[in-house]
Short mmCIF file of C-alpha atoms and ligand atoms in Angstrom, two decimals:
data_model
loop_
_atom_site.label_atom_id
_atom_site.label_comp_id
_atom_site.label_asym_id
_atom_site.label_seq_id
_atom_site.Cartn_x
_atom_site.Cartn_y
_atom_site.Cartn_z
CA MET D 27 -0.46 -33.18 10.41
CA ASP D 28 -0.90 -29.74 8.86
CA ALA D 29 2.65 -28.54 9.65
CA ASP D 30 5.69 -29.46 11.70
CA VAL D 31 5.08 -26.54 14.03
CA ILE D 32 2.15 -24.23 14.71
CA VAL D 33 3.09 -20.72 15.80
CA VAL D 34 0.22 -18.78 17.38
CA GLY D 35 0.82 -15.03 17.07
CA ALA D 36 2.54 -13.22 14.20
CA GLY D 37 4.15 -10.49 16.31
CA LEU D 38 7.93 -10.27 16.56
CA ALA D 39 8.24 -13.34 18.82
CA GLY D 40 6.18 -15.47 16.42
CA LEU D 41 8.04 -14.19 13.36
CA VAL D 42 11.42 -14.90 14.95
CA ALA D 43 10.29 -18.41 15.89
CA ALA D 44 9.03 -18.92 12.33
CA HIS D 45 12.32 -17.60 10.92
CA GLU D 46 14.38 -20.01 13.00
CA LEU D 47 12.11 -22.96 12.15
CA THR D 48 11.88 -22.36 8.42
CA THR D 49 15.63 -21.70 8.24
CA ALA D 50 16.00 -25.20 9.70
CA GLY D 51 13.71 -26.54 6.96
CA LYS D 52 10.62 -27.06 9.15
CA LYS D 53 7.09 -26.41 7.91
CA VAL D 54 5.27 -23.75 9.88
CA ALA D 55 1.63 -22.72 10.16
CA LEU D 56 1.62 -19.11 11.40
CA LEU D 57 -1.76 -18.18 12.89
CA ASP D 58 -2.93 -14.76 13.99
CA GLN D 59 -6.32 -13.29 14.82
CA GLU D 60 -5.48 -10.13 12.87
CA ASN D 61 -5.04 -9.49 9.16
CA ALA D 62 -1.87 -9.38 7.06
CA ALA D 63 -1.56 -5.61 7.64
CA ASN D 64 -0.68 -6.33 11.28
CA LEU D 65 2.31 -8.61 10.73
CA GLY D 66 4.99 -7.76 13.27
CA GLY D 67 2.49 -6.82 16.01
CA GLN D 68 3.65 -4.37 18.64
CA ALA D 69 7.23 -4.36 17.38
CA TRP D 70 6.18 -2.39 14.31
CA TRP D 71 4.94 0.41 16.62
CA SER D 72 7.93 0.22 18.90
CA PHE D 73 10.98 2.46 19.18
CA GLY D 74 13.18 -0.47 18.16
CA GLY D 75 15.64 0.08 20.98
CA LEU D 76 17.73 -3.05 21.50
CA PHE D 77 19.72 -4.23 24.50
CA PHE D 78 23.35 -4.98 23.55
CA VAL D 79 26.21 -5.39 25.97
CA ASP D 80 29.75 -4.18 25.22
CA SER D 81 28.78 -3.13 21.69
CA PRO D 82 30.92 -1.20 19.17
CA GLU D 83 28.59 1.80 19.74
CA GLN D 84 29.29 1.69 23.48
CA ARG D 85 33.02 1.20 23.01
CA ARG D 86 33.19 4.10 20.55
CA ALA D 87 31.67 6.29 23.27
CA ARG D 88 34.09 4.85 25.85
CA ILE D 89 31.29 3.24 27.79
CA SER D 90 32.73 0.34 29.69
CA ASP D 91 30.25 -2.53 29.79
CA SER D 92 30.49 -6.25 30.45
CA VAL D 93 28.38 -9.38 30.91
CA GLU D 94 28.87 -9.21 34.66
CA LEU D 95 27.84 -5.53 34.91
CA ALA D 96 24.77 -6.13 32.74
CA TRP D 97 23.92 -9.23 34.78
CA SER D 98 24.20 -7.24 37.99
CA ASP D 99 21.93 -4.54 36.53
CA TRP D 100 19.43 -7.15 35.33
CA ARG D 101 19.23 -8.75 38.77
CA GLY D 102 18.84 -5.30 40.33
CA SER D 103 15.77 -4.67 38.17
CA ALA D 104 14.29 -8.15 38.23
CA GLY D 105 14.65 -8.55 41.98
CA PHE D 106 14.51 -12.35 41.66
CA ASP D 107 13.11 -13.35 45.04
CA ARG D 108 11.13 -16.47 44.16
CA LEU D 109 14.12 -18.52 43.02
CA ASP D 110 12.89 -21.82 44.33
CA ASP D 111 9.58 -21.38 42.59
CA GLU D 112 8.25 -18.83 40.09
CA ASP D 113 11.66 -17.29 39.25
CA SER D 114 13.54 -20.55 38.76
CA TRP D 115 13.32 -20.52 34.94
CA ALA D 116 13.29 -16.73 34.66
CA VAL D 117 16.74 -16.43 36.21
CA LYS D 118 18.21 -19.01 33.81
CA TRP D 119 16.56 -17.33 30.86
CA ALA D 120 17.77 -13.91 31.97
CA ARG D 121 21.38 -15.05 32.31
CA ALA D 122 21.28 -16.69 28.87
CA TYR D 123 19.77 -13.51 27.41
CA VAL D 124 22.45 -11.24 28.86
CA GLU D 125 25.12 -13.55 27.38
CA PHE D 126 23.27 -13.52 24.04
CA ALA D 127 23.15 -9.70 24.14
CA ALA D 128 26.90 -9.60 24.71
CA GLY D 129 27.54 -12.23 22.06
CA GLU D 130 25.86 -13.35 18.87
CA LYS D 131 22.75 -11.13 19.08
CA ARG D 132 24.24 -8.12 17.30
CA SER D 133 26.02 -10.01 14.52
CA TRP D 134 22.99 -12.25 13.97
CA LEU D 135 20.67 -9.26 13.55
CA ALA D 136 23.23 -7.36 11.46
CA GLY D 137 23.38 -10.41 9.20
CA LEU D 138 19.63 -10.01 8.67
CA GLY D 139 20.17 -6.45 7.51
CA MET D 140 19.62 -4.45 10.69
CA SER D 141 21.83 -1.55 11.70
CA TRP D 142 21.79 0.94 14.57
CA LEU D 143 22.25 4.61 15.25
CA PRO D 144 25.92 5.26 16.06
CA PHE D 145 25.41 5.80 19.79
CA ALA D 146 23.80 4.05 22.75
CA GLY D 147 20.87 5.66 24.54
CA TRP D 148 20.26 5.34 28.24
CA ALA D 149 16.76 4.00 28.77
CA GLU D 150 15.47 2.45 31.98
CA ARG D 151 18.36 3.95 33.89
CA GLY D 152 16.94 3.47 37.38
CA ASP D 153 19.07 4.74 40.23
CA LEU D 154 22.39 4.95 38.32
CA ARG D 155 24.20 2.39 40.51
CA ALA D 156 25.35 -0.99 39.21
CA GLY D 157 23.75 -2.80 42.13
CA GLY D 158 20.50 -0.86 42.01
CA HIS D 159 17.50 -0.71 39.78
CA GLY D 160 17.97 -0.27 36.02
CA ASN D 161 20.80 0.12 33.53
CA SER D 162 23.89 1.64 35.11
CA VAL D 163 25.33 2.46 31.65
CA PRO D 164 23.73 3.36 28.28
CA ARG D 165 22.69 0.14 26.48
CA PHE D 166 19.67 1.17 24.40
CA HIS D 167 20.63 0.79 20.73
CA ILE D 168 18.10 2.36 18.40
CA THR D 169 17.59 0.43 15.19
CA TRP D 170 17.61 2.37 11.92
CA GLY D 171 13.94 2.63 11.01
CA THR D 172 13.00 2.14 14.70
CA GLY D 173 10.36 -0.61 15.16
CA THR D 174 9.81 -1.12 11.46
CA GLY D 175 13.54 -1.71 11.10
CA VAL D 176 13.26 -4.54 13.61
CA ALA D 177 10.07 -6.11 12.26
CA GLU D 178 10.70 -5.87 8.51
CA PRO D 179 13.58 -8.38 8.17
CA PHE D 180 11.45 -11.01 9.90
CA ILE D 181 8.31 -10.17 7.92
CA ALA D 182 10.40 -10.49 4.75
CA SER D 183 11.77 -13.83 5.95
CA ALA D 184 8.24 -15.15 6.58
CA ARG D 185 7.14 -14.04 3.12
CA ARG D 186 10.14 -15.75 1.52
CA ALA D 187 9.40 -18.93 3.46
CA ALA D 188 5.76 -18.76 2.31
CA SER D 189 6.91 -18.48 -1.33
CA ALA D 190 9.17 -21.48 -0.79
CA GLY D 191 6.25 -23.53 0.57
CA LEU D 192 7.67 -23.71 4.09
CA LEU D 193 5.25 -21.32 5.80
CA GLU D 194 1.52 -20.90 5.61
CA PHE D 195 -0.01 -17.65 6.80
CA ARG D 196 -3.35 -18.16 8.48
CA HIS D 197 -4.62 -14.67 9.17
CA ARG D 198 -7.89 -14.02 11.02
CA HIS D 199 -7.50 -17.35 12.85
CA ARG D 200 -8.30 -16.73 16.50
CA VAL D 201 -7.13 -19.60 18.70
CA ASP D 202 -9.54 -20.46 21.51
CA GLU D 203 -8.20 -23.82 22.65
CA LEU D 204 -5.01 -25.86 22.73
CA VAL D 205 -5.75 -29.48 21.80
CA VAL D 206 -4.26 -31.81 24.40
CA GLU D 207 -3.97 -35.54 23.76
CA GLY D 208 -1.99 -38.02 25.81
CA GLY D 209 -0.60 -35.19 27.94
CA ALA D 210 0.82 -33.29 24.95
CA VAL D 211 -0.39 -30.28 22.98
CA VAL D 212 -1.00 -31.58 19.46
CA GLY D 213 -2.85 -28.69 17.87
CA VAL D 214 -5.12 -25.69 18.21
CA ARG D 215 -8.82 -25.00 17.70
CA GLY D 216 -10.55 -21.72 17.21
CA LYS D 217 -12.72 -19.48 15.10
CA LEU D 218 -12.08 -18.09 11.68
CA LEU D 219 -12.95 -14.39 11.91
CA LYS D 220 -14.60 -12.47 9.09
CA ASN D 221 -12.20 -10.74 6.73
CA ASP D 222 -11.34 -7.20 7.75
CA ASP D 223 -9.38 -4.69 5.72
CA SER D 224 -8.68 -2.33 8.61
CA ALA D 225 -5.33 -0.59 8.65
CA ARG D 226 -2.55 -1.67 11.00
CA GLY D 227 -3.43 -1.19 14.66
CA VAL D 228 -7.09 -0.37 14.06
CA SER D 229 -9.46 -2.65 16.03
CA SER D 230 -10.90 -5.31 13.70
CA ASN D 231 -14.26 -7.10 13.80
CA ARG D 232 -14.75 -10.22 15.90
CA GLU D 233 -17.44 -11.80 13.71
CA GLU D 234 -16.98 -15.58 13.67
CA ILE D 235 -17.60 -17.28 10.32
CA ASP D 236 -16.27 -20.81 10.84
CA ASP D 237 -14.49 -23.26 13.16
CA PHE D 238 -10.97 -24.51 12.49
CA GLU D 239 -8.56 -27.07 13.87
CA VAL D 240 -4.87 -27.30 12.96
CA ARG D 241 -2.52 -30.08 14.06
CA ALA D 242 1.26 -30.27 14.30
CA GLN D 243 4.02 -32.01 16.15
CA ALA D 244 4.66 -28.88 18.26
CA VAL D 245 2.80 -25.67 19.14
CA ILE D 246 4.51 -22.39 20.08
CA VAL D 247 2.40 -19.68 21.72
CA THR D 248 3.69 -16.13 21.14
CA THR D 249 0.57 -14.07 21.74
CA GLY D 250 2.00 -11.06 23.55
CA GLY D 251 0.96 -9.46 26.81
CA ILE D 252 -2.13 -8.05 28.50
CA GLY D 253 -1.67 -4.30 27.97
CA ALA D 254 -4.95 -3.68 26.13
CA ASN D 255 -7.00 -5.68 28.62
CA HIS D 256 -7.49 -3.38 31.59
CA ASP D 257 -9.63 -5.99 33.38
CA LEU D 258 -6.66 -8.38 33.42
CA VAL D 259 -4.27 -5.58 34.36
CA ARG D 260 -6.50 -4.76 37.35
CA GLN D 261 -6.96 -8.42 38.25
CA TYR D 262 -3.20 -9.03 38.41
CA TRP D 263 -2.28 -5.58 39.77
CA PRO D 264 0.55 -6.02 42.32
CA GLU D 265 -0.71 -5.80 45.89
CA ARG D 266 2.38 -3.82 46.90
CA LEU D 267 1.27 -0.94 44.63
CA GLY D 268 -2.17 -0.58 46.22
CA THR D 269 -5.20 -0.11 44.01
CA ALA D 270 -4.81 0.21 40.23
CA PRO D 271 -5.39 3.72 38.88
CA LYS D 272 -9.05 4.51 38.11
CA SER D 273 -8.21 5.77 34.68
CA MET D 274 -5.63 4.19 32.38
CA ILE D 275 -4.65 4.67 28.75
CA THR D 276 -3.37 1.97 26.42
CA GLY D 277 0.00 1.84 24.73
CA VAL D 278 -0.80 -1.19 22.57
CA PRO D 279 -3.41 -2.18 19.96
CA ARG D 280 -6.56 -3.98 21.09
CA TYR D 281 -5.26 -7.40 20.00
CA VAL D 282 -2.84 -7.37 22.95
CA ASP D 283 -5.75 -8.85 24.86
CA GLY D 284 -4.09 -11.51 27.05
CA ARG D 285 -6.81 -14.08 26.22
CA MET D 286 -4.27 -16.76 25.41
CA LEU D 287 -2.97 -16.79 29.00
CA GLY D 288 -6.19 -18.31 30.31
CA ILE D 289 -6.40 -20.64 27.31
CA ALA D 290 -2.87 -21.93 27.93
CA GLU D 291 -3.61 -22.32 31.62
CA ALA D 292 -6.73 -24.35 30.84
CA ALA D 293 -4.51 -26.70 28.80
CA GLY D 294 -2.16 -27.23 31.75
CA ALA D 295 0.39 -24.40 31.43
CA ARG D 296 1.63 -22.88 34.64
CA LEU D 297 1.53 -19.09 34.62
CA VAL D 298 4.12 -17.38 36.81
CA ASN D 299 4.76 -13.87 38.09
CA ARG D 300 1.39 -12.52 37.00
CA ASP D 301 1.75 -9.60 39.39
CA ARG D 302 4.97 -8.46 37.72
CA MET D 303 4.04 -6.15 34.91
CA TRP D 304 5.73 -3.23 33.21
CA HIS D 305 3.83 0.01 32.66
CA TYR D 306 5.03 3.43 31.68
CA THR D 307 3.60 6.14 33.89
CA GLU D 308 4.31 9.15 31.68
CA GLY D 309 1.88 8.51 28.81
CA ILE D 310 -0.63 10.96 27.45
CA ARG D 311 -3.72 10.41 25.30
CA ASN D 312 -3.04 10.43 21.57
CA TRP D 313 -4.99 13.35 20.08
CA ASP D 314 -5.63 11.17 16.99
CA PRO D 315 -6.09 7.64 18.38
CA ILE D 316 -5.55 4.52 16.27
CA TRP D 317 -6.77 2.05 18.89
CA PRO D 318 -9.10 2.55 21.88
CA ALA D 319 -7.75 4.90 24.60
CA HIS D 320 -4.51 5.15 22.60
CA GLY D 321 -1.76 6.43 24.86
CA ILE D 322 1.63 7.63 23.64
CA ARG D 323 4.79 8.28 25.49
CA ILE D 324 6.81 11.41 24.92
CA LEU D 325 10.55 10.95 25.24
CA SER D 326 12.84 13.80 26.06
CA CYS D 327 15.23 14.60 23.24
CA LEU D 328 18.36 12.50 23.03
CA TYR D 329 21.60 14.30 23.61
CA VAL D 330 24.37 12.91 21.44
CA TYR D 331 27.52 13.84 23.23
CA LYS D 332 30.70 14.15 21.26
CA ARG D 333 32.30 12.17 24.04
CA GLN D 334 29.55 10.19 25.69
CA THR D 335 30.79 8.92 29.04
CA CYS D 336 29.29 7.47 32.16
CA GLY D 337 30.39 10.48 34.16
CA PRO D 338 28.33 13.50 35.11
CA ARG D 339 26.09 14.98 32.44
CA PRO D 340 27.66 17.89 30.56
CA THR D 341 26.28 21.26 31.52
CA TRP D 342 25.12 23.49 28.70
CA PRO D 343 24.89 27.27 29.01
CA SER D 344 21.36 27.92 30.22
CA THR D 345 20.35 30.11 27.32
CA THR D 346 21.59 27.99 24.44
CA THR D 347 20.65 24.71 22.86
CA PRO D 348 23.42 22.10 22.57
CA GLY D 349 25.15 22.31 19.22
CA SER D 350 23.83 25.79 18.55
CA SER D 351 25.13 29.21 19.43
CA SER D 352 21.81 30.97 19.18
CA PRO D 353 19.73 31.61 22.29
CA ARG D 354 16.95 29.13 22.97
CA ARG D 355 13.51 30.52 22.09
C1 FAD O 428 4.92 1.97 21.37
C2 FAD O 428 5.81 0.83 21.80
C3 FAD O 428 7.19 1.05 21.92
C4 FAD O 428 8.03 -0.01 22.30
N1 FAD O 428 9.39 0.20 22.31
C5 FAD O 428 10.23 -0.83 22.59
C6 FAD O 428 11.65 -0.68 22.50
O1 FAD O 428 12.17 0.39 22.14
N2 FAD O 428 12.43 -1.75 22.81
C7 FAD O 428 11.90 -2.95 23.18
O2 FAD O 428 12.65 -3.90 23.45
N3 FAD O 428 10.55 -3.14 23.25
C8 FAD O 428 9.72 -2.11 22.95
N4 FAD O 428 8.36 -2.31 22.99
C9 FAD O 428 7.85 -3.62 23.40
C10 FAD O 428 7.95 -4.64 22.26
O3 FAD O 428 7.60 -4.04 21.03
C11 FAD O 428 7.00 -5.81 22.56
O4 FAD O 428 7.33 -6.37 23.82
C12 FAD O 428 7.12 -6.92 21.52
O5 FAD O 428 6.97 -6.40 20.22
C13 FAD O 428 6.04 -7.99 21.79
O6 FAD O 428 6.11 -8.95 20.76
P1 FAD O 428 5.24 -10.27 20.83
O7 FAD O 428 5.46 -11.00 19.55
O8 FAD O 428 5.55 -10.99 22.11
O9 FAD O 428 3.71 -9.81 21.00
P2 FAD O 428 2.74 -8.99 20.01
O10 FAD O 428 3.45 -8.04 19.16
O11 FAD O 428 1.63 -8.47 20.88
O12 FAD O 428 2.14 -10.12 19.06
C14 FAD O 428 1.20 -11.04 19.51
C15 FAD O 428 0.32 -11.47 18.35
O13 FAD O 428 -0.51 -12.54 18.80
C16 FAD O 428 -1.80 -12.39 18.27
N5 FAD O 428 -2.74 -13.10 19.12
C17 FAD O 428 -3.03 -12.85 20.43
N6 FAD O 428 -3.95 -13.74 20.89
C18 FAD O 428 -4.24 -14.56 19.85
C19 FAD O 428 -5.12 -15.68 19.70
N7 FAD O 428 -5.87 -16.15 20.71
N8 FAD O 428 -5.19 -16.29 18.48
C20 FAD O 428 -4.43 -15.83 17.43
N9 FAD O 428 -3.59 -14.77 17.53
C21 FAD O 428 -3.48 -14.16 18.72
C22 FAD O 428 -2.02 -10.88 18.24
O14 FAD O 428 -3.02 -10.54 17.30
C23 FAD O 428 -0.62 -10.37 17.87
O15 FAD O 428 -0.48 -10.21 16.47
C24 FAD O 428 7.47 -1.28 22.59
C25 FAD O 428 6.09 -1.50 22.47
C26 FAD O 428 5.27 -0.46 22.08
C27 FAD O 428 3.78 -0.73 21.89
#
């Protein structure tokens, strides 16, 4: 065996898995099709907004939150309606996650060095009712440093584990197959891609220079979503939304290609809820794209209320900017 555990994908999910494993003394082979500059994947580009429930930031702003309210909101958004089939694990996972977000999540991350802006933002707020769609109270906690602030502690942990001989980085290793023997996944096979010094997020070459096979007692697949693969997005587009838009832009780097879904399925994995995908509809083309059809989202400015409450929004005099007495230009 080459390691105790193979982790495919060095985005945030893969790095967190590697962190947990190496902290427990396990040997990890961390494979990714991209180069070392891309460690952290999408999370590095993200806003770093984290879901906490009944946090000190919320309490300071007199926002009353609880596990049951967050659970009600979650169910309102998820609309679990396939409970005896595709949603059966999702609902258990969701409940456990809401409890985690109300419990050890914040102290665990703080222990790794993360901290948050001193207020909670109100993302994904839906229809503003606890039973309806979206967050009925502000729960979006922005990490200091945004996405980099989330990714860096885990990148640092992986590097420490590598120095201690517990983790082996295998960059430019593109997995094309899960090796199944005796009904169990025992390893991965794929192609070693030619070295590429491109900067983070820039599409890299796909020139194959060798085959590889790695074996371990367990394999974890954390290869992200399908956002950069418009063919897959169209293929799985929810029927209830009609035809997919003719023209789409892309909020994620090209490596978010969704290839691993089909590879896992070929090895016997059951894919569920393919038609449930999350897209933002308010993106615009980046004038200076890093990846193909690079779309960015523009957020309205965040109002930090002196007394943030769940009541009606404060009204500001129409000619002034909050916090300033001079007329708005
Ligand atoms: C601009 C932006 C803003 C966001 N803001 C927020 C936010 O504020 N809050 C929030 O919660 N979320 C946010 N998100 C979403 C969040 O960042 C992602 O859901 C999360 O980072 C995904 O992590 P991941 O590890 O699952 O996947 P990824 O980061 O996509 O990592 C997957 C890795 O797997 C590798 N890989 C794929 N296929 C293979 C293969 N066959 N062989 C080898 N390697 C492979 C890829 O190269 C990649 O490195 C944002 C995302 C973006 C892009």
